[in-house]
mmCIF file of C-alpha atoms in Angstrom:
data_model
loop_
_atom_site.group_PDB
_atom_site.id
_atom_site.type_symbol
_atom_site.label_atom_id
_atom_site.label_comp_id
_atom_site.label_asym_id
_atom_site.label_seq_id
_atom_site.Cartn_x
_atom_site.Cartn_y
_atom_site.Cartn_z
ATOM 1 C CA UNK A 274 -21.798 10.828 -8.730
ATOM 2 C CA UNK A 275 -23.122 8.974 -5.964
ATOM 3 C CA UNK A 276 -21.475 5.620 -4.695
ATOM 4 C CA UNK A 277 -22.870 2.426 -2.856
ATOM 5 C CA UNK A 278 -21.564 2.133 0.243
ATOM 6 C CA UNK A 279 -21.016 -1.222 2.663
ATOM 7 C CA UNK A 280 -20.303 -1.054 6.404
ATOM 8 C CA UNK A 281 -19.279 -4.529 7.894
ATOM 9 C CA UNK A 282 -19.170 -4.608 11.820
ATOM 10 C CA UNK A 283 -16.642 -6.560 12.836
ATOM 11 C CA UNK A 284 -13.368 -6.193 15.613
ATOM 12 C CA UNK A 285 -10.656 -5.080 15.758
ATOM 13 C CA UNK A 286 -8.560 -8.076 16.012
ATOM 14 C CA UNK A 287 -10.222 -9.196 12.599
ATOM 15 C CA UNK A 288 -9.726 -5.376 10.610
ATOM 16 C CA UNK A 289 -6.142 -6.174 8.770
ATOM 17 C CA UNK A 290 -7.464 -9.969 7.200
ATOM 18 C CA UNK A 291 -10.674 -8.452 6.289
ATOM 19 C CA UNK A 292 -8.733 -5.803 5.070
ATOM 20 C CA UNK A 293 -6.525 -8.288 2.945
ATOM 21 C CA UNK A 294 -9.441 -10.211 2.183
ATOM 22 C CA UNK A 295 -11.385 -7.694 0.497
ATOM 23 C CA UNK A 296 -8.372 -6.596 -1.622
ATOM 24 C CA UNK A 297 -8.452 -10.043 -2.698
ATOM 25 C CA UNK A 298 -11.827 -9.419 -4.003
ATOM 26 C CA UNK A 299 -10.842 -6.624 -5.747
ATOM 27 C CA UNK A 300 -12.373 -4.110 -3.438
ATOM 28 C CA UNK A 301 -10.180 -1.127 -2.926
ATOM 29 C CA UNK A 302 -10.298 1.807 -0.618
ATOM 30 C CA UNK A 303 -11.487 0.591 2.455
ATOM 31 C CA UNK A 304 -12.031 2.803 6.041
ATOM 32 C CA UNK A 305 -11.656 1.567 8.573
ATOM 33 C CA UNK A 306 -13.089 2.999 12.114
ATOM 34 C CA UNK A 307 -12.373 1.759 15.294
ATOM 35 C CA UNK A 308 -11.089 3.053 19.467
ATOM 36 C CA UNK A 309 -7.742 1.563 19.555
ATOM 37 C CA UNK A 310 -5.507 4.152 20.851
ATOM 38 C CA UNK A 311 -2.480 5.073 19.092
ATOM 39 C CA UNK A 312 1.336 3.984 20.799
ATOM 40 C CA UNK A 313 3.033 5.969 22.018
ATOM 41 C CA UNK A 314 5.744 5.670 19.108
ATOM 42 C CA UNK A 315 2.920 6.035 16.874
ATOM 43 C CA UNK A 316 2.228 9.391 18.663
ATOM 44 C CA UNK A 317 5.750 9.968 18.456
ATOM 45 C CA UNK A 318 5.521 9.901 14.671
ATOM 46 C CA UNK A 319 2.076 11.815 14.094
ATOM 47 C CA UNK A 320 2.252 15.910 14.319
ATOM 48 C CA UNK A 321 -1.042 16.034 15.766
ATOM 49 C CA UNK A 322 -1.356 18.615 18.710
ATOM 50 C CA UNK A 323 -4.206 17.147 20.364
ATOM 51 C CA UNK A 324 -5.651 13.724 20.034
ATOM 52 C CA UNK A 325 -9.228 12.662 19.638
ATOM 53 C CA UNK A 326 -11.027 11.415 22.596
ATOM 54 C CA UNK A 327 -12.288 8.104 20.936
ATOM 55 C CA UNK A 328 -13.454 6.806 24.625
ATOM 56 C CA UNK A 329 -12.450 3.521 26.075
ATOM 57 C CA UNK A 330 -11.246 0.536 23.081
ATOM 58 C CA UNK A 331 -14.335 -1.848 23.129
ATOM 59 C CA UNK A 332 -12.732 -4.333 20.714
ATOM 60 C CA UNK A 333 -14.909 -3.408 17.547
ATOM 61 C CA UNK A 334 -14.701 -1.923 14.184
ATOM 62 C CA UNK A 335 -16.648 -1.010 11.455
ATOM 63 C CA UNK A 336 -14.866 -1.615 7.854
ATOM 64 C CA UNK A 337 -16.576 0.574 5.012
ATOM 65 C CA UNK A 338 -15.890 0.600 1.381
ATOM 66 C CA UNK A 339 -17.562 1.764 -2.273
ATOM 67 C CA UNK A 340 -18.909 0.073 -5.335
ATOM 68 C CA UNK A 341 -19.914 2.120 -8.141
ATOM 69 C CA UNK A 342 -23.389 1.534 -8.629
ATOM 70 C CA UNK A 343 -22.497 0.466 -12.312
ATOM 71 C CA UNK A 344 -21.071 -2.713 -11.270
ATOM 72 C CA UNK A 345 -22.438 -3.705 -8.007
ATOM 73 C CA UNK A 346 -24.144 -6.858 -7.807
ATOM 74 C CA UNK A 347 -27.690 -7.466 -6.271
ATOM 75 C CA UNK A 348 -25.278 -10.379 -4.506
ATOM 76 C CA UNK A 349 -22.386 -7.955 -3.429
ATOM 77 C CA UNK A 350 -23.185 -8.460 0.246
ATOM 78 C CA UNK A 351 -23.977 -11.916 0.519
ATOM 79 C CA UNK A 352 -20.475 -12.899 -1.991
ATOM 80 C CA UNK A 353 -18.389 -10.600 0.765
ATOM 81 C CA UNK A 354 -20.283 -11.956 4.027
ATOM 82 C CA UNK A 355 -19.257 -15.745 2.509
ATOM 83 C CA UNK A 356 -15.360 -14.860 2.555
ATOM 84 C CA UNK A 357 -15.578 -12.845 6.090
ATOM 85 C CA UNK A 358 -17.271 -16.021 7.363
ATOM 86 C CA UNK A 359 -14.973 -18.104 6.231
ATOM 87 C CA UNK A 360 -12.408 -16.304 8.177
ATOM 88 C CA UNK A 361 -13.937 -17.611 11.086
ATOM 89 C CA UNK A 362 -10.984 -20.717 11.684
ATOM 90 C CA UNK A 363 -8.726 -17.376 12.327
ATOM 91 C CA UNK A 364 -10.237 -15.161 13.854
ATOM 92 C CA UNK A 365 -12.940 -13.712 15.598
ATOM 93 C CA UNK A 366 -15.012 -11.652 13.260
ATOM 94 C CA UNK A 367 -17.216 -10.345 15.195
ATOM 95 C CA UNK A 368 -20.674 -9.265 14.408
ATOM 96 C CA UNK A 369 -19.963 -9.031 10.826
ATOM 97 C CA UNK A 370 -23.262 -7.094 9.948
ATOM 98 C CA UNK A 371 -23.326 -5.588 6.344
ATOM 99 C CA UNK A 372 -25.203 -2.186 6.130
ATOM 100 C CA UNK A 373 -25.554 -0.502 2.572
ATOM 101 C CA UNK A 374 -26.259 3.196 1.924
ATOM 102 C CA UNK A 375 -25.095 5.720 -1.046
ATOM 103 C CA UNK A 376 -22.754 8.246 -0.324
ATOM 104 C CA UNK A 377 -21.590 11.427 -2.953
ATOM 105 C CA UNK A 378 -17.929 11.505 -4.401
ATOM 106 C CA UNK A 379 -16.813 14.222 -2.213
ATOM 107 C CA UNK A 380 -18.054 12.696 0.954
ATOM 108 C CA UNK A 381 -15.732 9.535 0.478
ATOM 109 C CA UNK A 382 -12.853 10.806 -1.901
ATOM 110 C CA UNK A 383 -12.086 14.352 0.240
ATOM 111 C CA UNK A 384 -13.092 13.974 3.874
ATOM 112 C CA UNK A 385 -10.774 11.288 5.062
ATOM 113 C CA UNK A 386 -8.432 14.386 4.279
ATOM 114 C CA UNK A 387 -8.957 16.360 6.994
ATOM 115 C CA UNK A 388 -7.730 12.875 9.153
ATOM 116 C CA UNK A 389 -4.744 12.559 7.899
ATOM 117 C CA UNK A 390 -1.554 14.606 9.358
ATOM 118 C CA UNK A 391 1.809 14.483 8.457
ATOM 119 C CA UNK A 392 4.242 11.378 10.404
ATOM 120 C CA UNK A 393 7.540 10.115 10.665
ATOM 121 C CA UNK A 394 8.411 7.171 8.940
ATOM 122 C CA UNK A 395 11.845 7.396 10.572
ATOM 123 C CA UNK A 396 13.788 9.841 12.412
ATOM 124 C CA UNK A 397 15.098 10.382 8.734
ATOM 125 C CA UNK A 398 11.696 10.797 6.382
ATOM 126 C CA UNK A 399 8.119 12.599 7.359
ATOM 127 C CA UNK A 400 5.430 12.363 4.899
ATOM 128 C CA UNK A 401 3.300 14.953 4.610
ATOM 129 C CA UNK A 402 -0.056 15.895 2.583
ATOM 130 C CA UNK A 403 0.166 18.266 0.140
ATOM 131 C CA UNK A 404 -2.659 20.285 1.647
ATOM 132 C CA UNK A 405 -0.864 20.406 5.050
ATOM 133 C CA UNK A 406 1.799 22.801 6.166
ATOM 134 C CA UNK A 407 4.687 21.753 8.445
ATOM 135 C CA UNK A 408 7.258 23.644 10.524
ATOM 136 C CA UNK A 409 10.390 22.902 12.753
ATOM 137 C CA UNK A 410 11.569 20.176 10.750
ATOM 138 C CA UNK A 411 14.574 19.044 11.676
ATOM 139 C CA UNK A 412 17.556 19.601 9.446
ATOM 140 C CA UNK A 413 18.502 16.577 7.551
ATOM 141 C CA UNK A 414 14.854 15.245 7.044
ATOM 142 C CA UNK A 415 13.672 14.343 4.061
ATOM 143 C CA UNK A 416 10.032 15.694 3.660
ATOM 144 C CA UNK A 417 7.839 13.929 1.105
ATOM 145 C CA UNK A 418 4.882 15.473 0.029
ATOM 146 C CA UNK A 419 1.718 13.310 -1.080
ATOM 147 C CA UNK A 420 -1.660 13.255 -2.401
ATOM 148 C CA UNK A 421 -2.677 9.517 -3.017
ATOM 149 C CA UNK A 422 -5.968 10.870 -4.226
ATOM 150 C CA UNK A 423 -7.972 7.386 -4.606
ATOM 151 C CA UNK A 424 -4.658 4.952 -5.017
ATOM 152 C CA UNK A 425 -2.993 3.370 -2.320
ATOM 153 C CA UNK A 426 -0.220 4.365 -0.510
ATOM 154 C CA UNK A 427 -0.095 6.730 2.182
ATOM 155 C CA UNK A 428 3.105 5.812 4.039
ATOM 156 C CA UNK A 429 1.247 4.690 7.054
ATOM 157 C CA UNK A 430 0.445 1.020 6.489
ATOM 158 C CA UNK A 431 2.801 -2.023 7.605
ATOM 159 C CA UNK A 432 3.613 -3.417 4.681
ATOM 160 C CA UNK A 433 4.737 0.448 3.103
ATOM 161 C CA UNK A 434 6.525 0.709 5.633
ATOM 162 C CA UNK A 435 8.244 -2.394 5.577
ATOM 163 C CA UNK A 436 9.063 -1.709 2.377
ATOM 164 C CA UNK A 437 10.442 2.133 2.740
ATOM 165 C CA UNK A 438 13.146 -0.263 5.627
ATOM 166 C CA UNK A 439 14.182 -2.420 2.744
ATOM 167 C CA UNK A 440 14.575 0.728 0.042
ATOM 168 C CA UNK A 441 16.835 2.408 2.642
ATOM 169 C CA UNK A 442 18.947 -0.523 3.835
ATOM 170 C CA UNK A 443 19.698 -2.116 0.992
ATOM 171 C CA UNK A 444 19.016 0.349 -2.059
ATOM 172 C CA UNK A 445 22.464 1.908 -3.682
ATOM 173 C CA UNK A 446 23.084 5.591 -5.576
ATOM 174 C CA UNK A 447 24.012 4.226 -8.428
ATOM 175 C CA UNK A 448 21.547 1.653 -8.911
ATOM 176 C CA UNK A 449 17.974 1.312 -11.004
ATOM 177 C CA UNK A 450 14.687 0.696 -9.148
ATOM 178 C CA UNK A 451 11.550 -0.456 -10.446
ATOM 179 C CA UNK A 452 8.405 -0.255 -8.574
ATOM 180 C CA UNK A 453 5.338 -2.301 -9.288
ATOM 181 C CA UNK A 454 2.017 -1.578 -8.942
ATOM 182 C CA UNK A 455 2.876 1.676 -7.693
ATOM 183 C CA UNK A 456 -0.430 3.300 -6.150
ATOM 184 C CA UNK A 457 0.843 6.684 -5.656
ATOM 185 C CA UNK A 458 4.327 6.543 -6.026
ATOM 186 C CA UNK A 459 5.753 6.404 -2.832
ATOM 187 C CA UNK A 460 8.045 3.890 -2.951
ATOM 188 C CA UNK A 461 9.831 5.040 -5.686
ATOM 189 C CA UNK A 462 9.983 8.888 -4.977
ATOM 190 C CA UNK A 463 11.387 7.913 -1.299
ATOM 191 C CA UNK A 464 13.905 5.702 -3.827
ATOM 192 C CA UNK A 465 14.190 8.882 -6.073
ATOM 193 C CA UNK A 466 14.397 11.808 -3.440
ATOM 194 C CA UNK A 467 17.388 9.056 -1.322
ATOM 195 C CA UNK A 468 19.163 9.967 -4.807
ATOM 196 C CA UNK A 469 18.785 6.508 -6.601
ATOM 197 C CA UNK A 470 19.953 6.847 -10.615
ATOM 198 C CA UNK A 471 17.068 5.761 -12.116
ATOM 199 C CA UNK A 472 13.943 5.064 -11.337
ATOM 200 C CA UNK A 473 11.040 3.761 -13.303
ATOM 201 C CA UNK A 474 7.042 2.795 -11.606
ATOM 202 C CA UNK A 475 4.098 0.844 -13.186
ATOM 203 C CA UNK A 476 0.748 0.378 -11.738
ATOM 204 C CA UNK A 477 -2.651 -1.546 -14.144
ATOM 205 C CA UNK A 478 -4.770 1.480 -12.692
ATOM 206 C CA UNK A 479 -4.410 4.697 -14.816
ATOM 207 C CA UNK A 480 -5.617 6.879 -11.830
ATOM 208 C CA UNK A 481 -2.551 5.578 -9.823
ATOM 209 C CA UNK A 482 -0.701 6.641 -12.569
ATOM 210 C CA UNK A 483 -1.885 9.820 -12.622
ATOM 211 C CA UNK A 484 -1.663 9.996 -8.882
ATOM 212 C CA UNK A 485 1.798 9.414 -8.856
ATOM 213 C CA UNK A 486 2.961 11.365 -11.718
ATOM 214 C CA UNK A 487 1.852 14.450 -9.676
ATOM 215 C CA UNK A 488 3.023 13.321 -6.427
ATOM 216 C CA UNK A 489 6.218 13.583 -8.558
ATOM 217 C CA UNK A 490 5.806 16.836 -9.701
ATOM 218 C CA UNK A 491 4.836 18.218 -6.513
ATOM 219 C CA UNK A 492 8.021 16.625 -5.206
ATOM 220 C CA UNK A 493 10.072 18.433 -7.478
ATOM 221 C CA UNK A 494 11.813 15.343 -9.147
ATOM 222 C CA UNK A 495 14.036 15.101 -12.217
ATOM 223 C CA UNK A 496 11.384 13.562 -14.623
ATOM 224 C CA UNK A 497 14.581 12.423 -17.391
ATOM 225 C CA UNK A 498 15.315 10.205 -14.195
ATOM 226 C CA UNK A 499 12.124 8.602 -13.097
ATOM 227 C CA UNK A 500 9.097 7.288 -15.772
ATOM 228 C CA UNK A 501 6.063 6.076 -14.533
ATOM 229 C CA UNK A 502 3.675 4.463 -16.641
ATOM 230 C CA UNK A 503 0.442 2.371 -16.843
ATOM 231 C CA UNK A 504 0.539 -1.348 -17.713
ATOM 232 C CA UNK A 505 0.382 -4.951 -16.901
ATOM 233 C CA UNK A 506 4.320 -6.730 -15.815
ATOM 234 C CA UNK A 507 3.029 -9.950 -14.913
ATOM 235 C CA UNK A 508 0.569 -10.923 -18.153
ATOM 236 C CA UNK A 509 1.854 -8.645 -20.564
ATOM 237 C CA UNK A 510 5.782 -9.635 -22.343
ATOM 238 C CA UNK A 511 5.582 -6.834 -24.489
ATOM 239 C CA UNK A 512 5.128 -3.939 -21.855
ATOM 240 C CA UNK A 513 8.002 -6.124 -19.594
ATOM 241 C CA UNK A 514 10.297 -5.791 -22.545
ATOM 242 C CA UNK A 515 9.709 -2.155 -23.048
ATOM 243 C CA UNK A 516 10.130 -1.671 -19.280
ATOM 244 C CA UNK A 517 14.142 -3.132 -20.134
ATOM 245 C CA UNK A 518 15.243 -6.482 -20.323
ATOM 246 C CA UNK A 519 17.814 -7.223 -17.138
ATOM 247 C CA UNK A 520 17.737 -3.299 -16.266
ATOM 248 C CA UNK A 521 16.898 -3.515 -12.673
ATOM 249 C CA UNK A 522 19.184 -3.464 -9.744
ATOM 250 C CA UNK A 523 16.574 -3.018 -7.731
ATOM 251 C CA UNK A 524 12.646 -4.228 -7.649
ATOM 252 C CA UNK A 525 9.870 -3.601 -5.000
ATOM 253 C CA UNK A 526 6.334 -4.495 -5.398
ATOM 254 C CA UNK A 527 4.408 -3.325 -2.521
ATOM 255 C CA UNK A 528 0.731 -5.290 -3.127
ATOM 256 C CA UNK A 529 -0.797 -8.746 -2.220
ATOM 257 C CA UNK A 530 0.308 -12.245 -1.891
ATOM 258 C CA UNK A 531 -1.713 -13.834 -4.509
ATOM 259 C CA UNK A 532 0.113 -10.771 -7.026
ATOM 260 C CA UNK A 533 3.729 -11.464 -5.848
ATOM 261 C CA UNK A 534 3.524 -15.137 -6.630
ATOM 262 C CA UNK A 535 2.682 -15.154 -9.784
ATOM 263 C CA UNK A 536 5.051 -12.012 -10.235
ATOM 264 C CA UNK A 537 7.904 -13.367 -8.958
ATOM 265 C CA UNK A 538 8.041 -15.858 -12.039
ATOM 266 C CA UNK A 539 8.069 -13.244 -14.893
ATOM 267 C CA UNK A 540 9.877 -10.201 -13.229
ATOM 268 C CA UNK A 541 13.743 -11.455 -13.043
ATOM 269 C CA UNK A 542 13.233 -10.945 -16.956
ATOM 270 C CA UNK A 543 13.537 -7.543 -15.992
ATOM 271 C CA UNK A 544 15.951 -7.586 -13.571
ATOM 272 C CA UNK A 545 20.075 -7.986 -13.160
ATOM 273 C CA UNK A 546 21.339 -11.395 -11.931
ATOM 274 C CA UNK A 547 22.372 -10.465 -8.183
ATOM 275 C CA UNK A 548 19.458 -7.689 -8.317
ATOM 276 C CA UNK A 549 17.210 -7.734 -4.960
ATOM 277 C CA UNK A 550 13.449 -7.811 -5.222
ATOM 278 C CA UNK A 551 11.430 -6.337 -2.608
ATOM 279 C CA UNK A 552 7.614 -7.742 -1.864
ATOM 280 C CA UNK A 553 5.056 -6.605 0.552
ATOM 281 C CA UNK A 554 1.723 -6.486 1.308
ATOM 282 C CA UNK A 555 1.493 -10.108 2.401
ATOM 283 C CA UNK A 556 -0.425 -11.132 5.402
ATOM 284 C CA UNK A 557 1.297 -14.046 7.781
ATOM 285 C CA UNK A 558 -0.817 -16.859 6.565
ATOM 286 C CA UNK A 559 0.485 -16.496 3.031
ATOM 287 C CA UNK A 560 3.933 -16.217 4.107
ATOM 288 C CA UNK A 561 5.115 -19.908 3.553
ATOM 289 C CA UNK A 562 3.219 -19.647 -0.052
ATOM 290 C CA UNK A 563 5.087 -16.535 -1.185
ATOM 291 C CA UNK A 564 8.351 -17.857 0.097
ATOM 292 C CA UNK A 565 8.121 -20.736 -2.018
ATOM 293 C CA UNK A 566 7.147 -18.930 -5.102
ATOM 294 C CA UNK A 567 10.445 -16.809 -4.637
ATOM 295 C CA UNK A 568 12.637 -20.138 -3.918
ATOM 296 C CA UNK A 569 11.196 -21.877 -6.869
ATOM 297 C CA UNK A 570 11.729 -18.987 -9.758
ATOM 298 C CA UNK A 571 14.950 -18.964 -8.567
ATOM 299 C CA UNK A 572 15.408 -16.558 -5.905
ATOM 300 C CA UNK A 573 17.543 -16.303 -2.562
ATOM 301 C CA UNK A 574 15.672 -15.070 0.315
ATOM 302 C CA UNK A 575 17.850 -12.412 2.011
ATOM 303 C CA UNK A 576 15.887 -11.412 4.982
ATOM 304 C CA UNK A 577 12.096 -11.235 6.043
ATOM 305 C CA UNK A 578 11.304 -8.793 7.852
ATOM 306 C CA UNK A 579 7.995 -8.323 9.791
ATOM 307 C CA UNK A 580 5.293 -5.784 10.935
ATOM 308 C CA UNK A 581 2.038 -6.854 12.969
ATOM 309 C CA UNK A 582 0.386 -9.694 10.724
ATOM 310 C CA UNK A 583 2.793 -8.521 7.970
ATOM 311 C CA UNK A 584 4.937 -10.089 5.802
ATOM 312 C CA UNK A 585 8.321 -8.208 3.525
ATOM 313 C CA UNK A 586 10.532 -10.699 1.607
ATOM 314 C CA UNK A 587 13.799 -9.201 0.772
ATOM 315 C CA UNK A 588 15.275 -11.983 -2.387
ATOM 316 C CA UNK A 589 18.433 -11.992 -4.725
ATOM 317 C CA UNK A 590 17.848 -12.854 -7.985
ATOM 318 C CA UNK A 591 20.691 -15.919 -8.378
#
């Protein structure tokens, strides 16, 4: 099957609101080239014997992403160059050229594979693709393997990681997590492989679903102990009530501001008064709008924690 594919030029200062921008828009899977050089604690993290010579950082990036033919607009570039524009006030966008060309399933949905190497979370957790091999890990680590396939959730973003903090500060043995909109799992197989009772993931996308069911099974978890299934908490009672009424001790819901918000009014139906509720994926402008979402269903705001132009709410349902 071949795919449409756009190209926006932009910089690198701009890449992470474009980036939250175009999940806004409902545009998923983004790439996202550019020449900043890794840290040194990034290095630290990555098992990568030899890094690419990228040459010198010159400040831009390119941001790519695919549209099935199907349902892509003869206005698809001009609808995404209006909301990069109006990032302007911001930030410096750049260029912010549009190029379209058509690209094959396997070109976009394997290559990026051979990028990606298995990294350190924490001195604690490495996360590693399935279709890599590791050795010398250090006893005690907790190796999770992954395939996100085309669902979100590698490990390597802020805001999972942010999360995966949260999950191992504050997360208890004998409690129940819930994770929502899952992508491929990893939230809750980090919560399940820590040793967490119960744990239980939902995600709208079926493909996540299937994602993270067999990141589970490559994982080796107890499947009585962990369900994950496809459906909609925030619009749909029914599915929330067969999720458990007040059975969580723990949520997390690792996906965008504009989500959380409305989220955060219907999901202490599922959860235990004192519970804790996790969010991520919000970008520092919508930090102020997320908090009072939280505040005014009824939540105490624990601790925010923060990660480049990143934004985790930990909250107690009171």
């Amino acid at each position: 099957m071949k795919w449409n594919k756009y190209t926006l030029t932009t910089t690198t200062e701009a890449v992470d609101l474009i980036s939250y921008t175009l999940g806004e828009m409902g545009i998923e899977g983004i790439e996202i080239q550019d020449k900043v050089p890794l840290s040194e604690e990034d290095q630290k993290k990555m098992f990568i014997d030899i890094l690419p010579d990228l040459g010198p950082d010159d400040g831009k990036a390119k941001v790519s992403f695919y549209i099935n033919p199907e349902d892509d607009g003869e206005d698809t570039i001009q609808k995404v160059l209006h909301e990069i524009y109006g990032l302007k006030d911001f930030v410096d966008i750049g260029e912010a050229v549009i190029e379209k060309s058509q690209t094959a399933d396997e070109d976009w949905m394997n290559n990026w594979k051979k990028y990606w190497k298995p990294f350190k979370v924490d001195d604690a957790i490495i996360i590693k693709p399935t279709w890599e091999t590791l050795e010398n890990v250090p006893e005690g680590t907790l190796v999770v393997e992954l395939d996100p396939g085309t669902s979100f959730g590698t490990g390597m973003h802020h805001t999972t990681r942010l999360c995966i903090t949260q999950i191992k500060k504050y997360l208890k043995s004998e409690d129940t997590l819930l994770d929502v909109g899952c992508g491929s799992g990893i939230l809750s197989i980090i919560a399940m492989m820590l040793g967490v009772k119960e744990a239980a993931a939902t995600d709208i996308d079926p493909h996540a679903v299937e994602a993270a069911i067999e990141n589970a099974k490559v994982n080796h978890l107890d499947m009585s102990r962990y369900k994950i299934v496809c459906g909609d908490v925030i619009s749909d009672g029914e599915f929330r009530r067969k999720m458990g009424v007040h059975k969580y001790d723990f949520v997390v819901a690792n996906i965008l501001a504009d989500i959380i918000i409305p989220l955060s009014g219907v999901v202490k139906e599922l959860m235990k008064p004192g519970a804790l509720f996790v969010s991520s994926g919000i970008i520092d402008m919508k930090e102020e709008a997320v908090a009072q979402a939280l505040t005014e269903n009824g939540f105490e705001i624990v601790e925010v924690t923060r990660s480049g132009e990143w934004v985790s709410f930990t909250a107690r349902n009171r």
